[in-house]
């Protein structure tokens, strides 16, 4: 795989700790998540290609820059929705695609239930949003689907990642790049991340 970047910025780590804390209620969880997401996006877009463009200031001509490619943000439903709004604040021109996946309760394998994406992703920078990378089954399925539409070097934003999920993605989607706030210890026998932060969707939506 192209790599895993653990974002150690103090503000990210401070807010991650609030997310991990079991006393953090959904209202606060959503607010803190928005802050972490924005800070992570800053890091994940650092290598975006730009092209030079001329710009006229009130005083003189200057050299400016524009993003070279359009951006598509793709949250995996449900949990990825929690990061979408704050990413759109920073990338208001981004398109938004959706992939619906749900880990089946017994097998814990990702089941596909919805997709809404641009038909051709070859010319886009694609950012996949899935806050938990546990077994990696959900992210791998989504990344394979995006690759099938021509996406290359998709950046995955995950709040917490497990070593098992990272290894799985490295094996099946080596082109992907992961940005995470934490690379945690392991999965438990129900494939939850330890120490993790529990069930992300439940904590976000209060279910
Ligand atoms: C959670 C999480 C990820 C997935 C990660 O979603 O949001 O999408 O599990 O697990 P994996 O790496 O083992 O595939 P879940 O299936 O619980 O759905 P939800 O977001 O609707 O709660
Ligand atoms: N999904 C979650 O929401 N949490 C985990 O720890 C693993 C998968």
PDB file of C-alpha atoms and ligand atoms in Angstrom:
ATOM      1  CA  UNK A   1       0.000   0.000   0.000  1.00  0.00           C
ATOM      2  CA  UNK A   2       1.102   3.566  -0.632  1.00  0.00           C
ATOM      3  CA  UNK A   3       1.224   4.231   3.083  1.00  0.00           C
ATOM      4  CA  UNK A   4      -0.386   4.956   6.410  1.00  0.00           C
ATOM      5  CA  UNK A   5      -0.075   8.400   7.935  1.00  0.00           C
ATOM      6  CA  UNK A   6      -0.906   8.676  11.635  1.00  0.00           C
ATOM      7  CA  UNK A   7      -1.781  12.300  12.301  1.00  0.00           C
ATOM      8  CA  UNK A   8      -0.100  13.136  15.578  1.00  0.00           C
ATOM      9  CA  UNK A   9      -1.021  16.827  15.626  1.00  0.00           C
ATOM     10  CA  UNK A  10      -1.850  17.809  19.243  1.00  0.00           C
ATOM     11  CA  UNK A  11      -5.310  19.146  18.340  1.00  0.00           C
ATOM     12  CA  UNK A  12      -6.183  15.889  16.588  1.00  0.00           C
ATOM     13  CA  UNK A  13      -4.969  13.825  19.534  1.00  0.00           C
ATOM     14  CA  UNK A  14      -6.787  16.071  22.037  1.00  0.00           C
ATOM     15  CA  UNK A  15     -10.059  15.671  20.151  1.00  0.00           C
ATOM     16  CA  UNK A  16      -9.545  11.959  19.530  1.00  0.00           C
ATOM     17  CA  UNK A  17      -9.366  11.525  23.289  1.00  0.00           C
ATOM     18  CA  UNK A  18     -12.764  13.238  23.630  1.00  0.00           C
ATOM     19  CA  UNK A  19     -14.154  10.849  21.016  1.00  0.00           C
ATOM     20  CA  UNK A  20     -12.757   7.811  22.809  1.00  0.00           C
ATOM     21  CA  UNK A  21     -14.199   8.897  26.170  1.00  0.00           C
ATOM     22  CA  UNK A  22     -17.344   6.861  26.823  1.00  0.00           C
ATOM     23  CA  UNK A  23     -18.882   9.833  28.674  1.00  0.00           C
ATOM     24  CA  UNK A  24     -18.920  11.949  25.489  1.00  0.00           C
ATOM     25  CA  UNK A  25     -22.572  12.189  24.423  1.00  0.00           C
ATOM     26  CA  UNK A  26     -23.688  12.338  20.753  1.00  0.00           C
ATOM     27  CA  UNK A  27     -24.045  16.127  20.637  1.00  0.00           C
ATOM     28  CA  UNK A  28     -20.473  16.677  21.819  1.00  0.00           C
ATOM     29  CA  UNK A  29     -19.249  13.662  19.830  1.00  0.00           C
ATOM     30  CA  UNK A  30     -20.515  15.263  16.583  1.00  0.00           C
ATOM     31  CA  UNK A  31     -18.951  18.624  17.357  1.00  0.00           C
ATOM     32  CA  UNK A  32     -15.546  17.170  18.218  1.00  0.00           C
ATOM     33  CA  UNK A  33     -15.685  14.842  15.220  1.00  0.00           C
ATOM     34  CA  UNK A  34     -16.140  17.825  12.918  1.00  0.00           C
ATOM     35  CA  UNK A  35     -12.979  19.389  14.283  1.00  0.00           C
ATOM     36  CA  UNK A  36     -10.933  16.212  13.903  1.00  0.00           C
ATOM     37  CA  UNK A  37     -12.227  15.679  10.378  1.00  0.00           C
ATOM     38  CA  UNK A  38     -11.213  19.175   9.276  1.00  0.00           C
ATOM     39  CA  UNK A  39      -7.741  18.818  10.757  1.00  0.00           C
ATOM     40  CA  UNK A  40      -7.293  15.431   9.105  1.00  0.00           C
ATOM     41  CA  UNK A  41      -8.379  16.781   5.744  1.00  0.00           C
ATOM     42  CA  UNK A  42      -5.712  19.451   5.968  1.00  0.00           C
ATOM     43  CA  UNK A  43      -3.093  16.709   6.237  1.00  0.00           C
ATOM     44  CA  UNK A  44      -4.663  14.397   3.666  1.00  0.00           C
ATOM     45  CA  UNK A  45      -4.816  17.084   0.970  1.00  0.00           C
ATOM     46  CA  UNK A  46      -1.258  18.287   1.466  1.00  0.00           C
ATOM     47  CA  UNK A  47      -0.095  16.432  -1.656  1.00  0.00           C
ATOM     48  CA  UNK A  48      -2.955  17.554  -3.933  1.00  0.00           C
ATOM     49  CA  UNK A  49      -1.649  18.725  -7.304  1.00  0.00           C
ATOM     50  CA  UNK A  50      -1.998  22.439  -8.022  1.00  0.00           C
ATOM     51  CA  UNK A  51      -1.466  24.412 -11.201  1.00  0.00           C
ATOM     52  CA  UNK A  52      -0.163  27.972 -11.385  1.00  0.00           C
ATOM     53  CA  UNK A  53      -2.679  30.662 -12.375  1.00  0.00           C
ATOM     54  CA  UNK A  54      -2.169  34.394 -12.782  1.00  0.00           C
ATOM     55  CA  UNK A  55      -4.124  36.633 -10.418  1.00  0.00           C
ATOM     56  CA  UNK A  56      -4.421  40.403 -10.248  1.00  0.00           C
ATOM     57  CA  UNK A  57      -4.275  41.889  -6.747  1.00  0.00           C
ATOM     58  CA  UNK A  58      -5.471  45.481  -6.232  1.00  0.00           C
ATOM     59  CA  UNK A  59      -1.802  46.490  -6.563  1.00  0.00           C
ATOM     60  CA  UNK A  60      -0.043  44.153  -8.987  1.00  0.00           C
ATOM     61  CA  UNK A  61      -0.156  40.881 -10.905  1.00  0.00           C
ATOM     62  CA  UNK A  62       0.736  37.834  -8.810  1.00  0.00           C
ATOM     63  CA  UNK A  63       1.231  34.115  -9.262  1.00  0.00           C
ATOM     64  CA  UNK A  64      -1.538  32.047  -7.721  1.00  0.00           C
ATOM     65  CA  UNK A  65      -2.536  28.405  -7.629  1.00  0.00           C
ATOM     66  CA  UNK A  66      -5.636  26.316  -8.258  1.00  0.00           C
ATOM     67  CA  UNK A  67      -6.363  22.709  -7.406  1.00  0.00           C
ATOM     68  CA  UNK A  68      -5.604  20.725 -10.541  1.00  0.00           C
ATOM     69  CA  UNK A  69      -8.348  18.143 -10.149  1.00  0.00           C
ATOM     70  CA  UNK A  70     -11.927  18.209  -8.970  1.00  0.00           C
ATOM     71  CA  UNK A  71     -12.559  16.448  -5.674  1.00  0.00           C
ATOM     72  CA  UNK A  72     -15.130  13.794  -4.819  1.00  0.00           C
ATOM     73  CA  UNK A  73     -15.883  13.047  -1.179  1.00  0.00           C
ATOM     74  CA  UNK A  74     -17.336   9.593  -0.594  1.00  0.00           C
ATOM     75  CA  UNK A  75     -18.688   8.849   2.897  1.00  0.00           C
ATOM     76  CA  UNK A  76     -19.460   5.221   3.698  1.00  0.00           C
ATOM     77  CA  UNK A  77     -22.929   5.166   5.261  1.00  0.00           C
ATOM     78  CA  UNK A  78     -23.751   5.615   8.023  1.00  0.00           C
ATOM     79  CA  UNK A  79     -20.777   6.637  10.075  1.00  0.00           C
ATOM     80  CA  UNK A  80     -18.946   8.526   7.328  1.00  0.00           C
ATOM     81  CA  UNK A  81     -21.773  11.080   7.286  1.00  0.00           C
ATOM     82  CA  UNK A  82     -20.516  12.458  10.582  1.00  0.00           C
ATOM     83  CA  UNK A  83     -17.410  13.858   8.891  1.00  0.00           C
ATOM     84  CA  UNK A  84     -18.976  15.097   5.676  1.00  0.00           C
ATOM     85  CA  UNK A  85     -20.239  18.550   6.645  1.00  0.00           C
ATOM     86  CA  UNK A  86     -16.955  19.773   8.029  1.00  0.00           C
ATOM     87  CA  UNK A  87     -15.048  18.473   4.999  1.00  0.00           C
ATOM     88  CA  UNK A  88     -17.477  20.322   2.724  1.00  0.00           C
ATOM     89  CA  UNK A  89     -16.776  23.519   4.643  1.00  0.00           C
ATOM     90  CA  UNK A  90     -13.169  23.238   3.460  1.00  0.00           C
ATOM     91  CA  UNK A  91     -13.951  21.850   0.014  1.00  0.00           C
ATOM     92  CA  UNK A  92     -17.244  23.543  -0.879  1.00  0.00           C
ATOM     93  CA  UNK A  93     -16.877  22.687  -4.578  1.00  0.00           C
ATOM     94  CA  UNK A  94     -16.402  18.977  -3.973  1.00  0.00           C
ATOM     95  CA  UNK A  95     -18.848  16.500  -5.397  1.00  0.00           C
ATOM     96  CA  UNK A  96     -20.297  13.960  -2.987  1.00  0.00           C
ATOM     97  CA  UNK A  97     -20.823  10.269  -3.653  1.00  0.00           C
ATOM     98  CA  UNK A  98     -22.255   7.684  -1.268  1.00  0.00           C
ATOM     99  CA  UNK A  99     -21.571   4.030  -0.591  1.00  0.00           C
ATOM    100  CA  UNK A 100     -23.857   2.166   1.823  1.00  0.00           C
ATOM    101  CA  UNK A 101     -22.316  -0.776   3.650  1.00  0.00           C
ATOM    102  CA  UNK A 102     -23.315  -2.569   6.823  1.00  0.00           C
ATOM    103  CA  UNK A 103     -21.359  -5.251   8.698  1.00  0.00           C
ATOM    104  CA  UNK A 104     -23.635  -8.253   8.899  1.00  0.00           C
ATOM    105  CA  UNK A 105     -24.197  -9.150  12.569  1.00  0.00           C
ATOM    106  CA  UNK A 106     -23.053 -12.791  12.502  1.00  0.00           C
ATOM    107  CA  UNK A 107     -20.396 -12.979   9.808  1.00  0.00           C
ATOM    108  CA  UNK A 108     -19.223  -9.361  10.463  1.00  0.00           C
ATOM    109  CA  UNK A 109     -18.664  -9.058   6.730  1.00  0.00           C
ATOM    110  CA  UNK A 110     -19.606  -5.868   4.918  1.00  0.00           C
ATOM    111  CA  UNK A 111     -22.889  -6.055   3.021  1.00  0.00           C
ATOM    112  CA  UNK A 112     -23.451  -3.597   0.195  1.00  0.00           C
ATOM    113  CA  UNK A 113     -26.825  -1.778   0.099  1.00  0.00           C
ATOM    114  CA  UNK A 114     -26.421   1.530  -1.756  1.00  0.00           C
ATOM    115  CA  UNK A 115     -24.214   3.367  -4.220  1.00  0.00           C
ATOM    116  CA  UNK A 116     -24.445   6.826  -5.762  1.00  0.00           C
ATOM    117  CA  UNK A 117     -21.234   7.929  -7.490  1.00  0.00           C
ATOM    118  CA  UNK A 118     -20.020   9.817 -10.576  1.00  0.00           C
ATOM    119  CA  UNK A 119     -19.678   7.341 -13.474  1.00  0.00           C
ATOM    120  CA  UNK A 120     -16.056   8.073 -14.236  1.00  0.00           C
ATOM    121  CA  UNK A 121     -13.594   8.888 -11.466  1.00  0.00           C
ATOM    122  CA  UNK A 122     -10.417   8.917 -13.553  1.00  0.00           C
ATOM    123  CA  UNK A 123      -9.982  12.697 -13.403  1.00  0.00           C
ATOM    124  CA  UNK A 124     -10.913  13.215  -9.753  1.00  0.00           C
ATOM    125  CA  UNK A 125      -9.109  13.281  -6.449  1.00  0.00           C
ATOM    126  CA  UNK A 126     -11.213  10.872  -4.384  1.00  0.00           C
ATOM    127  CA  UNK A 127     -11.424  10.941  -0.597  1.00  0.00           C
ATOM    128  CA  UNK A 128     -13.154   7.987   1.035  1.00  0.00           C
ATOM    129  CA  UNK A 129     -14.563   8.674   4.490  1.00  0.00           C
ATOM    130  CA  UNK A 130     -14.953   5.800   6.933  1.00  0.00           C
ATOM    131  CA  UNK A 131     -14.173   6.596  10.562  1.00  0.00           C
ATOM    132  CA  UNK A 132     -13.437   3.013  11.650  1.00  0.00           C
ATOM    133  CA  UNK A 133     -11.018   0.711   9.837  1.00  0.00           C
ATOM    134  CA  UNK A 134     -11.524  -2.564  11.707  1.00  0.00           C
ATOM    135  CA  UNK A 135     -11.210  -5.755   9.613  1.00  0.00           C
ATOM    136  CA  UNK A 136     -10.925  -3.533   6.559  1.00  0.00           C
ATOM    137  CA  UNK A 137     -13.757  -5.392   4.831  1.00  0.00           C
ATOM    138  CA  UNK A 138     -15.917  -2.286   4.372  1.00  0.00           C
ATOM    139  CA  UNK A 139     -13.105  -0.015   3.198  1.00  0.00           C
ATOM    140  CA  UNK A 140     -11.744  -2.690   0.843  1.00  0.00           C
ATOM    141  CA  UNK A 141     -15.160  -3.203  -0.760  1.00  0.00           C
ATOM    142  CA  UNK A 142     -15.584   0.550  -1.184  1.00  0.00           C
ATOM    143  CA  UNK A 143     -12.066   1.040  -2.540  1.00  0.00           C
ATOM    144  CA  UNK A 144     -12.500  -1.789  -5.039  1.00  0.00           C
ATOM    145  CA  UNK A 145     -15.747  -0.204  -6.220  1.00  0.00           C
ATOM    146  CA  UNK A 146     -14.047   3.183  -6.619  1.00  0.00           C
ATOM    147  CA  UNK A 147     -11.131   1.610  -8.505  1.00  0.00           C
ATOM    148  CA  UNK A 148     -13.672   0.007 -10.842  1.00  0.00           C
ATOM    149  CA  UNK A 149     -14.805   3.536 -11.768  1.00  0.00           C
ATOM    150  CA  UNK A 150     -11.242   4.600 -12.502  1.00  0.00           C
ATOM    151  CA  UNK A 151     -10.249   6.177  -9.171  1.00  0.00           C
ATOM    152  CA  UNK A 152      -6.534   6.046  -8.424  1.00  0.00           C
ATOM    153  CA  UNK A 153      -4.662   6.556  -5.157  1.00  0.00           C
ATOM    154  CA  UNK A 154      -7.820   7.118  -3.150  1.00  0.00           C
ATOM    155  CA  UNK A 155      -7.181   8.741   0.207  1.00  0.00           C
ATOM    156  CA  UNK A 156      -9.035   7.038   3.058  1.00  0.00           C
ATOM    157  CA  UNK A 157      -9.815   9.148   6.131  1.00  0.00           C
ATOM    158  CA  UNK A 158     -10.297   6.950   9.215  1.00  0.00           C
ATOM    159  CA  UNK A 159     -10.436   8.211  12.759  1.00  0.00           C
ATOM    160  CA  UNK A 160      -9.177   4.917  14.229  1.00  0.00           C
ATOM    161  CA  UNK A 161      -7.504   2.036  12.384  1.00  0.00           C
ATOM    162  CA  UNK A 162      -6.665  -1.498  13.494  1.00  0.00           C
ATOM    163  CA  UNK A 163      -3.507  -3.266  12.293  1.00  0.00           C
ATOM    164  CA  UNK A 164      -5.693  -6.033  10.828  1.00  0.00           C
ATOM    165  CA  UNK A 165      -7.550  -3.533   8.637  1.00  0.00           C
ATOM    166  CA  UNK A 166      -4.360  -1.850   7.478  1.00  0.00           C
ATOM    167  CA  UNK A 167      -2.856  -5.244   6.527  1.00  0.00           C
ATOM    168  CA  UNK A 168      -6.037  -6.226   4.671  1.00  0.00           C
ATOM    169  CA  UNK A 169      -6.041  -3.034   2.607  1.00  0.00           C
ATOM    170  CA  UNK A 170      -2.340  -3.392   1.859  1.00  0.00           C
ATOM    171  CA  UNK A 171      -3.088  -6.842   0.425  1.00  0.00           C
ATOM    172  CA  UNK A 172      -6.172  -6.037  -1.647  1.00  0.00           C
ATOM    173  CA  UNK A 173      -5.950  -2.312  -2.560  1.00  0.00           C
ATOM    174  CA  UNK A 174      -2.226  -1.465  -2.527  1.00  0.00           C
ATOM    175  CA  UNK A 175      -2.897   1.798  -4.375  1.00  0.00           C
ATOM    176  CA  UNK A 176      -4.797   3.350  -1.436  1.00  0.00           C
ATOM    177  CA  UNK A 177      -3.399   5.798   1.108  1.00  0.00           C
ATOM    178  CA  UNK A 178      -4.668   5.838   4.699  1.00  0.00           C
ATOM    179  CA  UNK A 179      -4.833   8.865   6.988  1.00  0.00           C
ATOM    180  CA  UNK A 180      -5.805   8.071  10.557  1.00  0.00           C
ATOM    181  CA  UNK A 181      -5.669   9.683  13.981  1.00  0.00           C
ATOM    182  CA  UNK A 182      -4.678   6.398  15.664  1.00  0.00           C
ATOM    183  CA  UNK A 183      -3.319   2.986  14.809  1.00  0.00           C
ATOM    184  CA  UNK A 184      -4.776   0.956  17.661  1.00  0.00           C
ATOM    185  CA  UNK A 185      -3.763  -2.349  19.273  1.00  0.00           C
ATOM    186  CA  UNK A 186      -5.981  -5.060  17.774  1.00  0.00           C
ATOM    187  CA  UNK A 187      -9.535  -6.303  17.221  1.00  0.00           C
ATOM    188  CA  UNK A 188     -11.558  -8.110  19.868  1.00  0.00           C
ATOM    189  CA  UNK A 189     -13.450 -11.352  19.158  1.00  0.00           C
ATOM    190  CA  UNK A 190     -16.432  -9.334  17.808  1.00  0.00           C
ATOM    191  CA  UNK A 191     -14.078  -7.428  15.495  1.00  0.00           C
ATOM    192  CA  UNK A 192     -14.312  -4.165  17.406  1.00  0.00           C
ATOM    193  CA  UNK A 193     -11.187  -2.071  17.619  1.00  0.00           C
ATOM    194  CA  UNK A 194      -9.309  -2.079  20.963  1.00  0.00           C
ATOM    195  CA  UNK A 195      -9.132   0.348  22.626  1.00  0.00           C
ATOM    196  CA  UNK A 196     -11.048   2.058  19.806  1.00  0.00           C
ATOM    197  CA  UNK A 197     -14.062   4.139  20.690  1.00  0.00           C
ATOM    198  CA  UNK A 198     -16.893   1.607  20.527  1.00  0.00           C
ATOM    199  CA  UNK A 199     -19.575   1.495  17.847  1.00  0.00           C
ATOM    200  CA  UNK A 200     -19.049   4.667  15.895  1.00  0.00           C
ATOM    201  CA  UNK A 201     -22.478   4.829  14.261  1.00  0.00           C
ATOM    202  CA  UNK A 202     -24.210   4.308  17.594  1.00  0.00           C
ATOM    203  CA  UNK A 203     -22.127   6.966  19.321  1.00  0.00           C
ATOM    204  CA  UNK A 204     -22.685   9.432  16.487  1.00  0.00           C
ATOM    205  CA  UNK A 205     -26.416   8.920  16.117  1.00  0.00           C
ATOM    206  CA  UNK A 206     -27.310   7.882  19.675  1.00  0.00           C
ATOM    207  CA  UNK A 207     -28.791   4.536  18.645  1.00  0.00           C
TER     208      UNK A 207
HETATM  209  C1  LIG B   1     -18.724   0.357  10.922  1.00  0.00           C
HETATM  210  C2  LIG B   1     -17.789   1.478  10.519  1.00  0.00           C
HETATM  211  C3  LIG B   1     -17.145   0.957   9.270  1.00  0.00           C
HETATM  212  C4  LIG B   1     -17.122  -0.534   9.503  1.00  0.00           C
HETATM  213  C5  LIG B   1     -15.710  -0.947   9.780  1.00  0.00           C
HETATM  214  O1  LIG B   1     -19.884   0.437  10.163  1.00  0.00           O
HETATM  215  O2  LIG B   1     -18.445   2.687  10.339  1.00  0.00           O
HETATM  216  O3  LIG B   1     -17.857   1.275   8.094  1.00  0.00           O
HETATM  217  O4  LIG B   1     -17.958  -0.797  10.625  1.00  0.00           O
HETATM  218  O5  LIG B   1     -15.622  -2.314   9.987  1.00  0.00           O
HETATM  219  P1  LIG B   1     -14.763  -3.253   9.043  1.00  0.00           P
HETATM  220  O6  LIG B   1     -13.444  -2.569   8.809  1.00  0.00           O
HETATM  221  O7  LIG B   1     -14.625  -4.518   9.851  1.00  0.00           O
HETATM  222  O8  LIG B   1     -15.524  -3.474   7.777  1.00  0.00           O
HETATM  223  P2  LIG B   1     -21.163  -0.497  10.418  1.00  0.00           P
HETATM  224  O9  LIG B   1     -21.108  -1.671   9.496  1.00  0.00           O
HETATM  225  O10 LIG B   1     -21.296  -0.790  11.878  1.00  0.00           O
HETATM  226  O11 LIG B   1     -22.346   0.410   9.888  1.00  0.00           O
HETATM  227  P3  LIG B   1     -22.866   1.823  10.385  1.00  0.00           P
HETATM  228  O12 LIG B   1     -21.853   2.850   9.977  1.00  0.00           O
HETATM  229  O13 LIG B   1     -24.160   1.955   9.636  1.00  0.00           O
HETATM  230  O14 LIG B   1     -23.066   1.773  11.882  1.00  0.00           O
HETATM  231  N1  LIG B   2     -17.174  -0.507  13.719  1.00  0.00           N
HETATM  232  C1  LIG B   2     -17.245   0.341  14.761  1.00  0.00           C
HETATM  233  O1  LIG B   2     -18.118   1.212  14.791  1.00  0.00           O
HETATM  234  N2  LIG B   2     -16.362   0.214  15.751  1.00  0.00           N
HETATM  235  C2  LIG B   2     -15.393  -0.721  15.730  1.00  0.00           C
HETATM  236  O2  LIG B   2     -14.595  -0.782  16.676  1.00  0.00           O
HETATM  237  C3  LIG B   2     -15.329  -1.597  14.638  1.00  0.00           C
HETATM  238  C4  LIG B   2     -16.231  -1.470  13.637  1.00  0.00           C
END
